[in-house]
PDB file of C-alpha atoms in Angstrom:
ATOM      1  CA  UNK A  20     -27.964  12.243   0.163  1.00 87.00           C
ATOM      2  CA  UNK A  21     -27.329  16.170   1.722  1.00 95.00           C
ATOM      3  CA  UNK A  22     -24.066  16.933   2.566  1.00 97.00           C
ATOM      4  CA  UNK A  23     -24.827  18.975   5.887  1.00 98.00           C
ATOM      5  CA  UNK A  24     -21.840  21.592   6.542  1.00 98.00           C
ATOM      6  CA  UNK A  25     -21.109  23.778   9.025  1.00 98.00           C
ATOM      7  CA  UNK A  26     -18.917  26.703   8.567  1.00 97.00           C
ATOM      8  CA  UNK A  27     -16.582  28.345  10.764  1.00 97.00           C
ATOM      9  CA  UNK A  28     -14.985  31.702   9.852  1.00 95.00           C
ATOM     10  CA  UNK A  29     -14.571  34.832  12.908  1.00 93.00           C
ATOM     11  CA  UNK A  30     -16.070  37.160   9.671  1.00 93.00           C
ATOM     12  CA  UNK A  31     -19.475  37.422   9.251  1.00 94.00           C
ATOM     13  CA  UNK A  32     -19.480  38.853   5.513  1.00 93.00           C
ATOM     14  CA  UNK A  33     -17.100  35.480   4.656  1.00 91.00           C
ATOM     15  CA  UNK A  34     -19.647  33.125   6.664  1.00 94.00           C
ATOM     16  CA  UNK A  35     -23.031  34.577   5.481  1.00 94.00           C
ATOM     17  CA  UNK A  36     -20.869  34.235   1.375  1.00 94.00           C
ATOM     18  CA  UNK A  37     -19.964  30.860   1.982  1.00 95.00           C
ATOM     19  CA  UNK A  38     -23.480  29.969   3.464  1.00 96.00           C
ATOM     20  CA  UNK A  39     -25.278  31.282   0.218  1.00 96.00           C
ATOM     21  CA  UNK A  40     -23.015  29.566  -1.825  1.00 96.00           C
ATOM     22  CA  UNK A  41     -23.143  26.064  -0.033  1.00 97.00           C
ATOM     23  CA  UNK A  42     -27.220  26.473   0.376  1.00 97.00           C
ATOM     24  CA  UNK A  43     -27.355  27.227  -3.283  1.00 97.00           C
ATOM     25  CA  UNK A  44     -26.334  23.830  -4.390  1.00 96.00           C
ATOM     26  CA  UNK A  45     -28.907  20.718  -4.510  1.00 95.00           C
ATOM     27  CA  UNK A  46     -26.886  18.439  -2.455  1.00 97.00           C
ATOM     28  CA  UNK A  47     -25.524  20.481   0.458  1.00 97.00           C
ATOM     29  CA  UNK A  48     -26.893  22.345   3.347  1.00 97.00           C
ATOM     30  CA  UNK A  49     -25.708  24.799   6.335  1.00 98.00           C
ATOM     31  CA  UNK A  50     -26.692  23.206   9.394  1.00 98.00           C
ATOM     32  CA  UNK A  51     -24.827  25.766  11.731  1.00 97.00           C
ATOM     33  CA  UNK A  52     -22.378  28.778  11.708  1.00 97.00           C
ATOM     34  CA  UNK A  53     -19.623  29.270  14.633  1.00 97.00           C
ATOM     35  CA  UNK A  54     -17.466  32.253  14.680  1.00 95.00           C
ATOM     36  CA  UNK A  55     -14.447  30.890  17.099  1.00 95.00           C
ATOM     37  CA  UNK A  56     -12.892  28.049  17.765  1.00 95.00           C
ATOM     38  CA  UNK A  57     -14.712  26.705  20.319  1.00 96.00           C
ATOM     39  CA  UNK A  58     -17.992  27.782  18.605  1.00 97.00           C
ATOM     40  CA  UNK A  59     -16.709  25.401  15.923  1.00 97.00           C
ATOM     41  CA  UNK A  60     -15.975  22.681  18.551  1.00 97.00           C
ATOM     42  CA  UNK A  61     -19.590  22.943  20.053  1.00 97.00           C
ATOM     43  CA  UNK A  62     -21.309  23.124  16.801  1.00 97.00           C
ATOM     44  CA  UNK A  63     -19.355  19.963  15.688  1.00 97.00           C
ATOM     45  CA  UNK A  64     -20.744  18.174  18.325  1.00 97.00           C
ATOM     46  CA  UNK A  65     -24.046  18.808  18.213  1.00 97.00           C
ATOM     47  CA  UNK A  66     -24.656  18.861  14.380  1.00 97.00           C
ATOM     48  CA  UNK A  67     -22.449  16.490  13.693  1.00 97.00           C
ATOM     49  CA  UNK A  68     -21.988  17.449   9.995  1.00 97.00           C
ATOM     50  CA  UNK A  69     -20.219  15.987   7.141  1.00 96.00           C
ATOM     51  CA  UNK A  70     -17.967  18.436   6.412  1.00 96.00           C
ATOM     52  CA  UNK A  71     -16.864  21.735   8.384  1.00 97.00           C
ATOM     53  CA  UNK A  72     -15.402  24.317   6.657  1.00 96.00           C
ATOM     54  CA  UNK A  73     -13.193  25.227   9.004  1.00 94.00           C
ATOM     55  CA  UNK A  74     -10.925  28.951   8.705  1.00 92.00           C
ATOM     56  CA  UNK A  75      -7.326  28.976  10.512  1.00 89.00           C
ATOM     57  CA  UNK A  76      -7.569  31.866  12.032  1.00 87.00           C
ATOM     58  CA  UNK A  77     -10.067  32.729  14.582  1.00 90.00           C
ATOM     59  CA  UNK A  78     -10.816  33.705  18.253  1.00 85.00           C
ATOM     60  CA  UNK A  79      -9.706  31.804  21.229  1.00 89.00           C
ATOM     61  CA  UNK A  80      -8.969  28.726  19.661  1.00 93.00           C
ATOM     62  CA  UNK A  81      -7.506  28.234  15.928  1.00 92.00           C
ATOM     63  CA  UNK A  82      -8.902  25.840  13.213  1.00 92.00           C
ATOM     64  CA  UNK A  83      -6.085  23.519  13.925  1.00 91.00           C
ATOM     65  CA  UNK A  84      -6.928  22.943  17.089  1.00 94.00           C
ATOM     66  CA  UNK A  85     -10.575  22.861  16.727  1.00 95.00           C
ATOM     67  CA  UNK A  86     -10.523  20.030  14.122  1.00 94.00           C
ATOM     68  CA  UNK A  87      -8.201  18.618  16.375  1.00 93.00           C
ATOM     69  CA  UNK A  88     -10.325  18.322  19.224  1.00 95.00           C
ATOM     70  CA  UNK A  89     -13.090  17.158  16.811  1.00 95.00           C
ATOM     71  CA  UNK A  90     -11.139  14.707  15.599  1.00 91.00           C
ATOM     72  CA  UNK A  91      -9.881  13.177  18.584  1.00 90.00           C
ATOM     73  CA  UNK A  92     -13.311  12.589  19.998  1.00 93.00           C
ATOM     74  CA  UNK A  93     -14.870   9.516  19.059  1.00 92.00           C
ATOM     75  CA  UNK A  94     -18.108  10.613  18.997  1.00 95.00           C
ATOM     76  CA  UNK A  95     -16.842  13.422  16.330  1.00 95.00           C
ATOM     77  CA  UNK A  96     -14.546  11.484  14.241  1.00 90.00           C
ATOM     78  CA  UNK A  97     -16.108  10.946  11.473  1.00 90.00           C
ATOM     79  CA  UNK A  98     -16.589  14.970  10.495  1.00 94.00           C
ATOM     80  CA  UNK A  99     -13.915  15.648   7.111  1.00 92.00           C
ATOM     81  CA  UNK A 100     -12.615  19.207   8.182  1.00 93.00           C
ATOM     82  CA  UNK A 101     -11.809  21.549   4.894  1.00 92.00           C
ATOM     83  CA  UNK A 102      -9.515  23.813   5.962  1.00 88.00           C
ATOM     84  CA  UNK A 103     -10.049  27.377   4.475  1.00 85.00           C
ATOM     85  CA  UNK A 104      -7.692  30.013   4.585  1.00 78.00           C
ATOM     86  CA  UNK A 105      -5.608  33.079   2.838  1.00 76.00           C
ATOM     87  CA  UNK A 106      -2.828  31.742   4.100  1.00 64.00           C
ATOM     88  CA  UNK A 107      -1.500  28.902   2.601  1.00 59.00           C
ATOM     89  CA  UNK A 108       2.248  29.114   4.518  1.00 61.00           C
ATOM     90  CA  UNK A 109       3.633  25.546   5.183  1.00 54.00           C
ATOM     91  CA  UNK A 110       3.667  25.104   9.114  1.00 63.00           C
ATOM     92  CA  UNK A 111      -0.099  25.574   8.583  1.00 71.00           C
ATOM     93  CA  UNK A 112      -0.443  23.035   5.695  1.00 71.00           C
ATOM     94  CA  UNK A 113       1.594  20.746   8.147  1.00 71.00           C
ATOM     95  CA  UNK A 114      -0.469  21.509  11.398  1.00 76.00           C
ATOM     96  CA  UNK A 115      -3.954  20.542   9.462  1.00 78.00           C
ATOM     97  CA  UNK A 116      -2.418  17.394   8.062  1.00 76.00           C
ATOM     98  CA  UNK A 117      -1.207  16.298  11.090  1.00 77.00           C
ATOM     99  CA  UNK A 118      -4.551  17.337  13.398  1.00 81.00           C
ATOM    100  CA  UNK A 119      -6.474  14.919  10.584  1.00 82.00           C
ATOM    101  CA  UNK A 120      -8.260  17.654   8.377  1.00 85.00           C
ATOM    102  CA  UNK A 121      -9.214  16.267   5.141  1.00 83.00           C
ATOM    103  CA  UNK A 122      -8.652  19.289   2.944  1.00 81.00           C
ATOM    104  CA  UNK A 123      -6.873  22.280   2.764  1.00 80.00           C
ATOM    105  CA  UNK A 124      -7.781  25.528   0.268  1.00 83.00           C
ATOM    106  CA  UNK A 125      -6.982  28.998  -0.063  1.00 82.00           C
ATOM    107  CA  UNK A 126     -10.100  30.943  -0.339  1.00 83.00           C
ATOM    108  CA  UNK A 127      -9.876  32.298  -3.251  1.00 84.00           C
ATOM    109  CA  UNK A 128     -10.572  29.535  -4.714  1.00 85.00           C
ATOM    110  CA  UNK A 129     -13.349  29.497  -7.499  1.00 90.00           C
ATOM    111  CA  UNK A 130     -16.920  28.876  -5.883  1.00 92.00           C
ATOM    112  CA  UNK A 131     -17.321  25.976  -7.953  1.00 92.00           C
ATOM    113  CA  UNK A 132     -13.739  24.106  -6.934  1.00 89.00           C
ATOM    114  CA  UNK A 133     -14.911  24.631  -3.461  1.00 91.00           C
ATOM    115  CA  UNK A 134     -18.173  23.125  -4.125  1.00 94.00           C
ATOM    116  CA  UNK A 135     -16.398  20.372  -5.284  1.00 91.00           C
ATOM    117  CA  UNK A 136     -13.907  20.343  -2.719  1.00 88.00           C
ATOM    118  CA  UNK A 137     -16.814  19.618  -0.447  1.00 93.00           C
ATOM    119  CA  UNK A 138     -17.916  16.902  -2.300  1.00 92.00           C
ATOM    120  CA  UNK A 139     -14.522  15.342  -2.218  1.00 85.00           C
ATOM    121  CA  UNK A 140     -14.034  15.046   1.526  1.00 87.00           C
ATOM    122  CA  UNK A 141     -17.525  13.948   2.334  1.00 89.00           C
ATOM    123  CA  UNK A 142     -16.764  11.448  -0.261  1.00 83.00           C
ATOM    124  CA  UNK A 143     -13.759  10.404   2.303  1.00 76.00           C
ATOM    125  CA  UNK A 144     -11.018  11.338  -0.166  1.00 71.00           C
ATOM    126  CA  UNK A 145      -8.371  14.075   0.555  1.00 66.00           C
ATOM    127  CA  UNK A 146      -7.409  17.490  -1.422  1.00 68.00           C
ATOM    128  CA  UNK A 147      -5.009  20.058  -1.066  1.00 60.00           C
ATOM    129  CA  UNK A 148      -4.797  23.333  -3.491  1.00 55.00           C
ATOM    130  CA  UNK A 149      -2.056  22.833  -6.168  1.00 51.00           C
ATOM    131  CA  UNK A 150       0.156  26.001  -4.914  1.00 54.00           C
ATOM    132  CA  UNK A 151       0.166  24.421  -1.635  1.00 55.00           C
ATOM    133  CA  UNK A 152       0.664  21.054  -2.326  1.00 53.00           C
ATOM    134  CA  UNK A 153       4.050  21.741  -4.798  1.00 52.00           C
ATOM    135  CA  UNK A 154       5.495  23.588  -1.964  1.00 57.00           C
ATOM    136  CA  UNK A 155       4.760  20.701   0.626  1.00 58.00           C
ATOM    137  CA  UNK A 156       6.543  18.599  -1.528  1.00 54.00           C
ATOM    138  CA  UNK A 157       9.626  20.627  -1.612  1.00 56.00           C
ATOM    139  CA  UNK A 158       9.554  20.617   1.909  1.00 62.00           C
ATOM    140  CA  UNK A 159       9.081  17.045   2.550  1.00 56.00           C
ATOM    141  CA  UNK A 160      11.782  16.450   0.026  1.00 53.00           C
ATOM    142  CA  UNK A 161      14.231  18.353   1.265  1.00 59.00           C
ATOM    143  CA  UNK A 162      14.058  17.649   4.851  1.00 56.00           C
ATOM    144  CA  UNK A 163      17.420  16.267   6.471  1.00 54.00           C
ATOM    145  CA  UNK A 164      16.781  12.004   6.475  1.00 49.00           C
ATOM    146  CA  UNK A 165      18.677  11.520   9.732  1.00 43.00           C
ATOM    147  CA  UNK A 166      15.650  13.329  11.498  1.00 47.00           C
ATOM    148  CA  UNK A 167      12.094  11.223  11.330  1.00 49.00           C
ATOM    149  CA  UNK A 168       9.502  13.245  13.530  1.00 58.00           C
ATOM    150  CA  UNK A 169       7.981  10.118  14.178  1.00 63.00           C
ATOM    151  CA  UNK A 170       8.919   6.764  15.855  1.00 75.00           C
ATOM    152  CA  UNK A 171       9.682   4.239  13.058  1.00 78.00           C
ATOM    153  CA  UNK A 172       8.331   1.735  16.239  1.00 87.00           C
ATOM    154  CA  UNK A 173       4.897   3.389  14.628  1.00 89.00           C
ATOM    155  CA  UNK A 174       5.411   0.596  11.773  1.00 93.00           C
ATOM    156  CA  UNK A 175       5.911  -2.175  13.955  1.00 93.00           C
ATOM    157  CA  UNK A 176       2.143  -3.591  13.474  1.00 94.00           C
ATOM    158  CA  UNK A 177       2.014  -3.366   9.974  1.00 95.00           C
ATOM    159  CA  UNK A 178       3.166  -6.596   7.441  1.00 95.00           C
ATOM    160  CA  UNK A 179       5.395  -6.417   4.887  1.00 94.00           C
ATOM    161  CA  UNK A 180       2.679  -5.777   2.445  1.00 95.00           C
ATOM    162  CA  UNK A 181       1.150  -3.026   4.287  1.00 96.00           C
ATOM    163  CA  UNK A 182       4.539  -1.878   4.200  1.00 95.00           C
ATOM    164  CA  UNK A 183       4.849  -1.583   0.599  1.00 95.00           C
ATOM    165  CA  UNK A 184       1.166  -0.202  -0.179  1.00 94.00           C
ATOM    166  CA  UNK A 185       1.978   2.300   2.196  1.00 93.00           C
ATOM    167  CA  UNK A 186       5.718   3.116   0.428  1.00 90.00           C
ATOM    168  CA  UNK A 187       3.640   3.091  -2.890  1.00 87.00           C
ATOM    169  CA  UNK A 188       0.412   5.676  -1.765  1.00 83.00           C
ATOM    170  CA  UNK A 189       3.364   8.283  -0.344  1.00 78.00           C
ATOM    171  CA  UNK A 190       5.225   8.015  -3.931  1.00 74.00           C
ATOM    172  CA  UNK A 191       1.996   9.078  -4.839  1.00 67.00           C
ATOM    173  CA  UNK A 192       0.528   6.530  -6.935  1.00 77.00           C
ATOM    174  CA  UNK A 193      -3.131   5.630  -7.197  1.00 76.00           C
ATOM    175  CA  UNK A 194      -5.120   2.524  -6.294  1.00 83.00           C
ATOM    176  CA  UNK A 195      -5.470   1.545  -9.724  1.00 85.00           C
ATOM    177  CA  UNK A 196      -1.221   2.230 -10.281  1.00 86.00           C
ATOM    178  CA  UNK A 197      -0.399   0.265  -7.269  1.00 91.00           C
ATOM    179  CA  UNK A 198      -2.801  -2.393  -8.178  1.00 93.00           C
ATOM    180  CA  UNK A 199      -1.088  -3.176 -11.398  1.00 94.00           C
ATOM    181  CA  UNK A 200       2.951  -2.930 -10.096  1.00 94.00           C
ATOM    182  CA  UNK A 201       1.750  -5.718  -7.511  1.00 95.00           C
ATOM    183  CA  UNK A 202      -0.332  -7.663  -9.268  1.00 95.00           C
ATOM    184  CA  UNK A 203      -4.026  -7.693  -7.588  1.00 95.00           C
ATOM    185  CA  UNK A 204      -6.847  -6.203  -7.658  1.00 95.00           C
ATOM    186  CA  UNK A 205      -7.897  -2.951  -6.908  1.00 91.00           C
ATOM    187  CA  UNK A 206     -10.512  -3.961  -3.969  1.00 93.00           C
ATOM    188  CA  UNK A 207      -7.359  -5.210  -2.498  1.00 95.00           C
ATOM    189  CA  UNK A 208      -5.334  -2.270  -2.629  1.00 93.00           C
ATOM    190  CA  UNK A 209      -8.160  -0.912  -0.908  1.00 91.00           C
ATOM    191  CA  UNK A 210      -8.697  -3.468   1.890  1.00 94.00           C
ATOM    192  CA  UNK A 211      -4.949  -3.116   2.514  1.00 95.00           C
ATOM    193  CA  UNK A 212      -5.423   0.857   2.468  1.00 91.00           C
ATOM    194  CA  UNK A 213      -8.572   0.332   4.978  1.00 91.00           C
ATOM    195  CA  UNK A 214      -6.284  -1.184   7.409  1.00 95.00           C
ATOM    196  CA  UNK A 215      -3.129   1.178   7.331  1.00 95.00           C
ATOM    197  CA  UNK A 216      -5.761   3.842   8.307  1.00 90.00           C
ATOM    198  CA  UNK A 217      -7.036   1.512  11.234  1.00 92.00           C
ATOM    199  CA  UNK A 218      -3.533   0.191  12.383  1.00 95.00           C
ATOM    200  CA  UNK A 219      -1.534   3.466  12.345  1.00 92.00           C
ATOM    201  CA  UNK A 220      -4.896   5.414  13.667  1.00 86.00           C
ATOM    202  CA  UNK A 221      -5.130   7.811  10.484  1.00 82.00           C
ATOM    203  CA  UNK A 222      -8.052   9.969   9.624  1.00 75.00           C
ATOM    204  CA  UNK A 223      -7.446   9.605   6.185  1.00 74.00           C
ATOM    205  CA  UNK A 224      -5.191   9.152   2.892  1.00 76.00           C
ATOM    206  CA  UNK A 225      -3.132  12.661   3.696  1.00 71.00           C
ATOM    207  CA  UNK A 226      -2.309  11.633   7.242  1.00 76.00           C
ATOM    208  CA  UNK A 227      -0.678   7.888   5.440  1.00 82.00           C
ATOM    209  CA  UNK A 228       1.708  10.094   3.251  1.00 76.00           C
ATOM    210  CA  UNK A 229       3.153  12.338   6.475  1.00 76.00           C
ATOM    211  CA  UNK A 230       3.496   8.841   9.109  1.00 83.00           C
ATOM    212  CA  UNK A 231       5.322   7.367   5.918  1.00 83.00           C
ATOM    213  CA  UNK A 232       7.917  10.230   5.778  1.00 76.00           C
ATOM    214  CA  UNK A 233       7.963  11.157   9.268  1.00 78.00           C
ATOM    215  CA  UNK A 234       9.116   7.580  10.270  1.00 85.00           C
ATOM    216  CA  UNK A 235      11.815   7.392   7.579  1.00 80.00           C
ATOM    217  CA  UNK A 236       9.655   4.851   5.588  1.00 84.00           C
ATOM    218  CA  UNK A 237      10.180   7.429   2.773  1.00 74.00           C
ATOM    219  CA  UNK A 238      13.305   8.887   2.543  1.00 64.00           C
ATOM    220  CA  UNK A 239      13.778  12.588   1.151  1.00 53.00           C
ATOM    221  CA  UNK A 240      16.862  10.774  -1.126  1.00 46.00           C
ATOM    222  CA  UNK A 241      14.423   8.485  -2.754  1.00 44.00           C
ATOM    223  CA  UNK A 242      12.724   8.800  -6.145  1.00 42.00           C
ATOM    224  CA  UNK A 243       9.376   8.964  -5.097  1.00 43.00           C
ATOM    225  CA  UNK A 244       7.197  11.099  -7.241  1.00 42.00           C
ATOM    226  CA  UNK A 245       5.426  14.296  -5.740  1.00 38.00           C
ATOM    227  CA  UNK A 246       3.059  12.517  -2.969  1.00 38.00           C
ATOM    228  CA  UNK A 247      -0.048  15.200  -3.793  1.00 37.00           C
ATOM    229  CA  UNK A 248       1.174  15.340  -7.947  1.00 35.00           C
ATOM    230  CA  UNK A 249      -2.056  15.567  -9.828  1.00 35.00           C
ATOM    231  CA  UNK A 250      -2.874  16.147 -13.976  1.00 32.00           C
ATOM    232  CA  UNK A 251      -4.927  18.887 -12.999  1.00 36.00           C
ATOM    233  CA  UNK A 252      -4.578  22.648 -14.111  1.00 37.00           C
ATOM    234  CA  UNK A 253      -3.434  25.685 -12.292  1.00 38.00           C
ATOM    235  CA  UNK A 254      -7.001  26.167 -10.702  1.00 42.00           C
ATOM    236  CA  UNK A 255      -8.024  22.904  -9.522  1.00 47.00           C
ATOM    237  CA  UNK A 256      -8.044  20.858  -6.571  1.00 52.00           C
ATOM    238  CA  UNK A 257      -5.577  18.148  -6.152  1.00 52.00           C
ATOM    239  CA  UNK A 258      -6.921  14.770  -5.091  1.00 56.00           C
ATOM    240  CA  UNK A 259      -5.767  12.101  -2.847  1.00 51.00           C
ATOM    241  CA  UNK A 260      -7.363   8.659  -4.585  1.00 48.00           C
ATOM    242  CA  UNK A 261      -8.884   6.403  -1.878  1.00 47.00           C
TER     243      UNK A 261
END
């Protein structure tokens, strides 16, 4: 199956590079360019692509907010927005997390990692780029505990299971790791996953790991391991298992 993209960057040059590039391989295609925010809004909606490569800073409206109004919309939500940017400063890591983007990269990143950063979120998994995700951990870690930025009442709906796949996915572990500390099967770790996205309203994996710290389910004190930590080298993507 294509993967139809659209790209949204307020530079031509950067739009008509990532177009070649993202034309050039077998399984993808550029169904539509947009230049501004609301550009990238409008072409969302009537493209509806898989994936919109999405840059922070543009005209009018910012990235953020245009994946958040894409994302919001029912008829939209379904679109995985990769964040692109040179910036990879942490209120912006935080903003596209929160506003349900998928992925977030720094754009320098190789043409082939991007590529396959593409594939990733239209897959429905999550990725962040390594020097961003080490620095998001800091931050999570060393926020004060006294001060969630979300109502622990957000938890209410969930059972005590869904309670402790959700502790285990924001220590960071994998299906297949959290599968074998309970005790079942990996399909079940997923149906349980499946409905912590539909109960707390979640676009995805990422958004599970911020509602679990920002309601004090996961306390900056506790020993989780990094929530993003990933084997891979200095150059690669970091990958949020489904």
């Amino acid at each position: 199956m294509t993967i139809r993209v659209v790209i949204a960057d307020d530079q031509v040059l950067v739009r008509a590079g990532f177009s070649v590039l993202v034309n050039a391989a077998t399984d993808m295609e550029v169904v539509a360019e947009a230049g501004t925010g609301p550009d990238a809004v409008a072409a969302g909606r009537r493209h509806l692509p898989d994936v919109i490569l999405m840059d922070i800073r543009m005209p009018t409206m910012d990235g953020i907010e245009a994946t958040r109004q894409l994302l919001d919309d029912p008829a939209t939500k379904s679109i995985r927005s990769l964040i692109l940017t040179t910036f990879d400063l942490d209120s912006y890591v935080f903003g596209a997390l929160k506003a349900g983007a998928s992925g977030f990269l720094l754009k320098d990143t190789p043409p082939e990692l991007l590529l396959a950063g593409i594939r990733t979120v239209a897959a429905g998994d999550a990725l962040l780029a390594p020097s961003v995700t080490r620095r998001l951990i800091r931050d999570f870690v060393n926020r004060p505990a006294a001060v969630p930025r979300a109502l622990p009442s957000l938890l209410d709906p969930l059972t005590e299971r869904e309670r402790e796949i959700l502790v285990h996915v924001a220590s960071g572990r994998s299906n297949g790791d959290i599968a074998g500390r309970l005790h079942i099967s990996v399909a079940t770790v997923k149906t349980h996953v499946s409905r912590l996205l539909t109960k707390l309203d979640a676009h995805d994996r990422a958004q599970l790991v911020v509602i679990a710290y920002e309601t004090g389910l996961i306390q900056p004190s506790s020993q989780a391991r990094p929530v993003f930590d990933s084997p891979t080298d200095e150059g690669a993507c970091d990958r949020l298992d489904l």
